Tab-separated table of C-alpha atoms in Angstrom:
chain	number	residue	atom	x	y	z
A	1	MET	CA	177.467	119.758	2.382
A	2	ARG	CA	180.194	118.062	4.942
A	3	LYS	CA	179.532	120.564	7.602
A	4	PHE	CA	174.897	119.965	7.211
A	5	LEU	CA	175.676	115.887	7.400
A	6	PHE	CA	177.558	116.687	10.665
A	7	ILE	CA	174.741	118.740	11.814
A	8	LEU	CA	172.027	116.062	10.667
A	9	ILE	CA	174.357	113.454	12.721
A	10	ALA	CA	175.124	115.343	15.729
A	11	CYS	CA	171.265	116.039	16.001
A	12	PHE	CA	170.111	112.741	15.914
A	13	ILE	CA	172.456	111.559	18.331
A	14	LEU	CA	171.281	113.970	21.084
A	15	SER	CA	167.935	113.491	20.000
A	16	THR	CA	168.780	109.818	20.346
A	17	TYR	CA	170.684	110.127	24.019
A	18	LEU	CA	167.467	112.248	25.190
A	19	THR	CA	164.563	109.726	23.929
A	20	MET	CA	166.943	107.169	25.810
A	21	GLU	CA	167.111	109.560	28.774
A	22	GLY	CA	163.098	109.599	28.655
A	23	ALA	CA	162.616	106.149	28.164
A	24	ALA	CA	164.729	105.134	31.278
A	25	SER	CA	162.771	108.210	33.838
A	26	GLU	CA	159.513	106.710	32.323
A	27	VAL	CA	157.168	104.954	34.664
A	28	THR	CA	156.706	101.141	33.436
A	29	TYR	CA	154.057	100.200	35.372
A	30	PRO	CA	150.735	102.076	36.472
A	31	ASN	CA	152.197	101.525	40.582
A	32	GLN	CA	155.377	101.969	39.446
A	33	GLN	CA	156.080	103.130	43.275
A	34	LEU	CA	155.147	99.535	44.749
A	35	LEU	CA	158.799	98.459	43.119
A	36	ILE	CA	161.693	99.586	43.857
A	37	GLY	CA	164.750	98.537	42.196
A	38	VAL	CA	168.595	97.369	43.755
A	39	GLU	CA	170.200	100.504	42.908
A	40	GLU	CA	167.293	102.729	44.079
A	41	LEU	CA	167.651	100.720	47.750
A	42	ALA	CA	171.481	100.945	47.323
A	43	GLU	CA	171.370	104.594	47.546
A	44	ARG	CA	168.620	104.798	50.664
A	45	LEU	CA	170.314	101.573	53.019
A	46	SER	CA	170.963	104.587	54.937
A	47	ASP	CA	168.163	106.130	55.145
A	48	PRO	CA	166.420	105.750	59.034
A	49	ASN	CA	163.052	106.050	57.328
A	50	LEU	CA	162.798	103.117	55.782
A	51	MET	CA	162.823	99.833	56.500
A	52	ILE	CA	163.863	96.537	55.055
A	53	ILE	CA	162.462	93.156	55.997
A	54	ASP	CA	163.974	89.718	54.537
A	55	THR	CA	161.535	86.897	54.286
A	56	ARG	CA	163.593	84.156	52.594
A	57	ASN	CA	163.508	80.641	54.634
A	58	GLU	CA	166.961	80.435	54.993
A	59	GLY	CA	170.361	82.282	53.975
A	60	TYR	CA	170.198	85.681	55.921
A	61	GLY	CA	173.280	84.824	57.995
A	62	LYS	CA	174.860	83.657	56.004
A	63	GLY	CA	174.837	87.369	53.503
A	64	HIS	CA	171.811	89.822	53.540
A	65	ILE	CA	171.344	93.523	52.706
A	66	PRO	CA	172.519	95.903	55.788
A	67	GLY	CA	170.478	96.757	57.934
A	68	ALA	CA	167.127	94.437	56.925
A	69	PHE	CA	165.151	92.085	59.370
A	70	SER	CA	164.560	88.657	59.060
A	71	PHE	CA	161.032	87.572	59.341
A	72	ASP	CA	159.867	84.275	59.031
A	73	THR	CA	156.977	84.151	56.958
A	74	LYS	CA	155.402	80.697	58.844
A	75	LYS	CA	154.377	83.396	61.626
A	76	LEU	CA	151.607	84.639	59.421
A	77	VAL	CA	149.732	81.773	59.608
A	78	ASP	CA	146.406	80.622	61.773
A	79	SER	CA	148.144	77.687	63.246
A	80	THR	CA	144.384	76.887	64.973
A	81	HIS	CA	142.658	77.463	61.838
A	82	PRO	CA	140.244	74.697	59.972
A	83	VAL	CA	141.761	75.589	56.486
A	84	GLU	CA	145.364	75.112	56.495
A	85	GLY	CA	147.645	77.638	55.555
A	86	TYR	CA	144.915	80.485	56.867
A	87	LEU	CA	146.107	84.542	57.824
A	88	ILE	CA	146.328	85.548	60.468
A	89	ARG	CA	143.607	87.625	61.356
A	90	GLU	CA	144.248	91.819	63.121
A	91	LYS	CA	144.881	91.976	66.547
A	92	PRO	CA	147.898	89.140	66.108
A	93	PHE	CA	149.263	90.331	63.116
A	94	GLU	CA	148.761	93.429	65.031
A	95	GLU	CA	151.109	92.381	67.688
A	96	LEU	CA	153.653	91.090	65.415
A	97	MET	CA	154.494	93.350	63.315
A	98	LYS	CA	155.054	95.383	67.287
A	99	THR	CA	157.423	92.580	67.559
A	100	LEU	CA	159.730	93.090	64.352
A	101	GLY	CA	158.991	96.813	64.971
A	102	VAL	CA	157.228	98.009	62.050
A	103	ARG	CA	155.597	101.684	62.359
A	104	ASN	CA	153.220	103.139	60.944
A	105	GLU	CA	155.065	105.964	59.387
A	106	VAL	CA	157.353	104.191	58.019
A	107	GLU	CA	158.167	102.969	54.505
A	108	LEU	CA	158.723	99.162	54.420
A	109	VAL	CA	160.570	97.770	51.457
A	110	ILE	CA	160.640	93.696	51.459
A	111	TYR	CA	162.783	90.719	49.296
A	112	ASP	CA	162.815	86.709	49.342
A	113	ALA	CA	164.858	84.993	47.571
A	114	GLY	CA	163.072	86.046	43.889
A	115	VAL	CA	161.020	83.261	42.841
A	116	ASP	CA	159.446	83.219	46.721
A	117	THR	CA	155.686	84.106	46.832
A	118	ALA	CA	157.398	85.044	50.730
A	119	ALA	CA	157.528	88.625	49.764
A	120	THR	CA	153.960	89.473	48.889
A	121	ARG	CA	152.370	86.736	50.891
A	122	LEU	CA	153.502	90.029	53.227
A	123	PHE	CA	152.884	92.559	50.806
A	124	TYR	CA	149.444	91.536	51.033
A	125	ALA	CA	149.075	90.968	55.038
A	126	LEU	CA	150.097	94.464	55.446
A	127	GLU	CA	147.751	96.268	53.054
A	128	LEU	CA	145.186	93.803	54.229
A	129	TYR	CA	146.105	95.688	57.719
A	130	GLY	CA	146.248	99.138	56.627
A	131	HIS	CA	149.629	99.524	56.712
A	132	ASN	CA	150.448	100.654	52.524
A	133	ASN	CA	153.776	102.319	52.317
A	134	VAL	CA	155.446	99.692	51.107
A	135	ARG	CA	157.666	98.089	48.207
A	136	VAL	CA	158.681	94.797	47.335
A	137	LEU	CA	162.213	94.468	45.843
A	138	ASN	CA	162.228	93.882	41.341
A	139	GLY	CA	163.714	89.922	41.473
A	140	GLY	CA	164.211	89.782	45.299
A	141	TYR	CA	167.854	88.550	46.420
A	142	ALA	CA	168.910	86.959	43.271
A	143	ALA	CA	168.853	90.667	41.584
A	144	TRP	CA	170.705	91.564	45.034
A	145	GLU	CA	173.388	89.292	43.651
A	146	ALA	CA	173.572	89.586	40.372
A	147	PHE	CA	174.213	93.588	41.006
A	148	GLU	CA	176.870	92.595	43.706
A	149	GLY	CA	175.272	95.132	46.550
A	150	GLU	CA	176.799	94.878	49.824
A	151	GLN	CA	176.538	92.174	51.831
A	152	SER	CA	175.860	91.958	55.997
A	153	THR	CA	176.226	89.121	58.368
A	154	THR	CA	174.935	90.650	61.192
A	155	GLY	CA	171.008	91.757	61.758
A	156	PRO	CA	170.105	95.250	63.439
A	157	GLU	CA	168.417	95.396	66.732
A	158	VAL	CA	165.226	94.716	66.659
A	159	LYS	CA	163.365	97.376	68.950
A	160	THR	CA	159.399	96.480	69.331
A	161	SER	CA	157.133	99.578	68.063
A	162	HIS	CA	153.607	100.995	68.672
A	163	PHE	CA	152.152	99.634	65.342
A	164	LYS	CA	148.447	99.510	64.337
A	165	ALA	CA	146.839	97.354	62.079
A	166	LYS	CA	143.115	98.247	60.698
A	167	THR	CA	141.856	95.981	58.517
A	168	SER	CA	140.353	96.433	55.051
A	169	PRO	CA	137.424	95.067	54.432
A	170	GLN	CA	136.931	94.476	50.966
A	171	ILE	CA	139.609	93.486	49.665
A	172	GLU	CA	139.078	89.467	51.363
A	173	VAL	CA	136.206	86.968	49.768
A	174	ASP	CA	135.185	83.693	51.531
A	175	LYS	CA	133.715	80.773	49.982
A	176	GLU	CA	129.902	81.814	49.992
A	177	TYR	CA	131.342	85.110	47.666
A	178	VAL	CA	133.297	83.138	44.991
A	179	LYS	CA	130.626	81.177	44.640
A	180	SER	CA	128.059	83.852	43.958
A	181	ALA	CA	131.682	85.561	41.235
A	182	ILE	CA	130.995	81.963	38.893
A	183	ASP	CA	129.141	83.049	35.783
A	184	ASN	CA	129.099	86.488	36.792
A	185	PRO	CA	129.662	88.781	33.967
A	186	ASN	CA	131.183	91.502	36.161
A	187	LYS	CA	133.608	88.842	38.089
A	188	ILE	CA	136.436	86.871	37.213
A	189	ILE	CA	137.669	84.351	39.169
A	190	LEU	CA	141.567	83.891	38.618
A	191	ASP	CA	143.508	80.411	39.543
A	192	VAL	CA	147.060	80.965	39.849
A	193	ARG	CA	148.143	77.262	40.389
A	194	SER	CA	150.196	74.903	38.367
A	195	ARG	CA	148.641	74.387	34.544
A	196	GLU	CA	148.400	70.490	36.325
A	197	GLU	CA	146.990	71.453	38.992
A	198	TYR	CA	143.857	73.070	37.170
A	199	LYS	CA	143.331	70.518	35.244
A	200	GLY	CA	143.504	68.537	38.052
A	201	GLU	CA	146.580	65.734	36.869
A	202	ASP	CA	147.948	67.303	40.463
A	203	VAL	CA	145.584	66.696	43.524
A	204	ARG	CA	146.451	68.317	46.552
A	205	ALA	CA	143.237	68.855	48.076
A	206	LYS	CA	140.677	65.679	48.546
A	207	ARG	CA	139.462	66.729	45.084
A	208	GLY	CA	141.473	68.385	42.093
A	209	GLY	CA	139.885	70.799	39.154
A	210	HIS	CA	139.666	74.194	39.452
A	211	ILE	CA	136.312	76.684	40.349
A	212	PRO	CA	133.968	76.901	37.645
A	213	THR	CA	134.795	79.407	35.199
A	214	ALA	CA	137.901	80.603	36.436
A	215	VAL	CA	140.316	81.085	34.037
A	216	ASN	CA	144.057	80.376	34.614
A	217	ILE	CA	147.643	82.120	34.452
A	218	GLU	CA	150.363	80.851	36.936
A	219	TRP	CA	151.751	83.249	39.295
A	220	LYS	CA	155.003	82.784	38.136
A	221	GLU	CA	154.385	83.436	34.701
A	222	VAL	CA	154.932	87.496	35.332
A	223	LEU	CA	158.680	86.336	35.589
A	224	THR	CA	161.119	86.430	33.699
A	225	ASP	CA	163.833	83.322	33.232
A	226	GLY	CA	167.276	83.935	35.237
A	227	VAL	CA	167.260	87.043	37.622
A	228	PRO	CA	163.031	87.091	38.399
A	229	PHE	CA	162.009	90.524	37.444
A	230	PHE	CA	159.001	91.331	36.895
A	231	LYS	CA	157.986	91.599	32.431
A	232	VAL	CA	157.359	94.602	31.105
A	233	ALA	CA	153.934	96.087	32.197
A	234	ASP	CA	152.821	95.100	28.252
A	235	ASP	CA	154.116	91.617	28.026
A	236	ILE	CA	151.885	91.105	31.558
A	237	GLU	CA	148.699	92.977	30.235
A	238	ARG	CA	148.878	90.453	26.829
A	239	MET	CA	149.126	88.032	29.694
A	240	LEU	CA	146.220	89.142	31.668
A	241	GLN	CA	144.136	90.450	28.493
A	242	GLN	CA	144.515	86.642	26.730
A	243	ALA	CA	142.220	84.798	30.005
A	244	GLY	CA	140.535	87.288	30.031
A	245	VAL	CA	141.580	89.138	33.012
A	246	THR	CA	140.325	93.049	32.581
A	247	LYS	CA	139.834	95.870	34.666
A	248	ASP	CA	136.655	96.759	34.360
A	249	LYS	CA	136.136	92.715	35.750
A	250	GLN	CA	136.607	92.864	39.790
A	251	VAL	CA	139.285	90.215	39.540
A	252	ILE	CA	138.749	87.683	42.142
A	253	ILE	CA	142.471	85.921	42.832
A	254	TYR	CA	143.301	81.765	44.353
A	255	CYS	CA	145.690	79.374	44.675
A	256	GLN	CA	146.620	76.168	46.930
A	257	LYS	CA	146.710	79.307	50.517
A	258	ALA	CA	146.263	81.664	49.454
A	259	ASN	CA	150.438	82.265	48.933
A	260	ARG	CA	150.635	82.212	44.553
A	261	ALA	CA	147.583	84.373	45.708
A	262	SER	CA	149.244	86.941	47.246
A	263	HIS	CA	151.861	87.363	44.201
A	264	MET	CA	149.604	87.503	41.507
A	265	TYR	CA	147.213	90.126	44.120
A	266	PHE	CA	150.867	91.906	44.577
A	267	THR	CA	150.920	91.731	40.329
A	268	LEU	CA	147.975	93.559	39.459
A	269	ARG	CA	148.414	96.390	42.045
A	270	LEU	CA	151.758	97.249	40.195
A	271	MET	CA	149.197	96.630	37.145
A	272	GLY	CA	147.049	99.632	38.411
A	273	PHE	CA	143.821	97.020	39.368
A	274	ASP	CA	141.282	98.870	41.709
A	275	HIS	CA	138.898	95.540	41.588
A	276	ILE	CA	140.981	92.594	43.030
A	277	ARG	CA	139.853	90.673	46.118
A	278	MET	CA	141.504	87.690	47.449
A	279	TYR	CA	139.918	84.340	48.477
A	280	GLU	CA	141.842	83.434	51.631
A	281	GLY	CA	140.586	79.552	51.698
A	282	SER	CA	141.756	79.127	48.103
A	283	TRP	CA	141.760	75.252	46.986
A	284	GLN	CA	142.768	74.107	49.686
A	285	GLU	CA	138.841	75.648	51.649
A	286	TRP	CA	136.775	74.457	47.998
A	287	GLY	CA	139.176	70.893	46.974
A	288	ASN	CA	138.236	69.734	50.603
A	289	ASP	CA	134.549	71.368	50.553
A	290	LEU	CA	132.147	68.047	48.928
A	291	HIS	CA	129.963	70.210	48.340
A	292	THR	CA	131.545	72.144	46.718
A	293	PRO	CA	131.378	73.194	42.730
A	294	ILE	CA	134.475	71.778	40.445
A	295	THR	CA	135.315	71.396	37.432
A	296	ASN	CA	137.482	68.615	36.451
A	297	PRO	CA	138.920	68.712	33.018
A	298	ASN	CA	141.087	65.858	34.059
A	299	GLU	CA	137.730	63.140	34.915
A	300	GLU	CA	135.320	64.432	31.782
């Protein structure tokens, strides 16, 4: 009897171990390859085929991931465009990446502070202009510090590259396209600003409120408290479904200046959504145009 119990317990322990090992190796998100964890990145710091880009606004000189290049995402803004915050076009972006030393064949890893949109803004720009081998560090630099990862205070030598950009026209949409999507049962407009902005209580343009029929999920709701990792896939999926954001519909994303929208763009890509569109003009354009329709619960 004792021998039988010993065998039974041993089998249970082995089964539990194998289950845990299997769970750890399972893909967490449909497009898991778009994320990289701190453990994997730490193991690949010397990989010559990997380029790391630090997009934080400050702190690079005090400490960064070894080998990371510093990039200011403000350079992604077209200062000549009538809509404030608008993303630069293909040729200026191509020149910017050449200056940074990005090569078309290289794998990129991008990170920011953590609860930020800088890394995903660059991720979106790279995908828009044809560079698809890009990953975002889960948890950003906050996760690297929590992991007690190695740090450096000196930057690598920047060498100009021969980067070539090619715009993917199906990703970005304009104001007229968004107008046509209102009340379209096959399309859903996703506002990722704060609830206060959505309701017209926090006004950051000539008018407050939101695009008619748009649903609201604030961008940072997909991140955990503390170290800002992405929430598990089931939690994000549940959040999206509750708002009516499903894979059978085309999803059009906007915020104020498309930065927070870029973060949700990355989230939906991570979750395996194929029909995603970005409204680059966002509320900065829509809310300042007196001829666009709006819904403002604060004035009802």
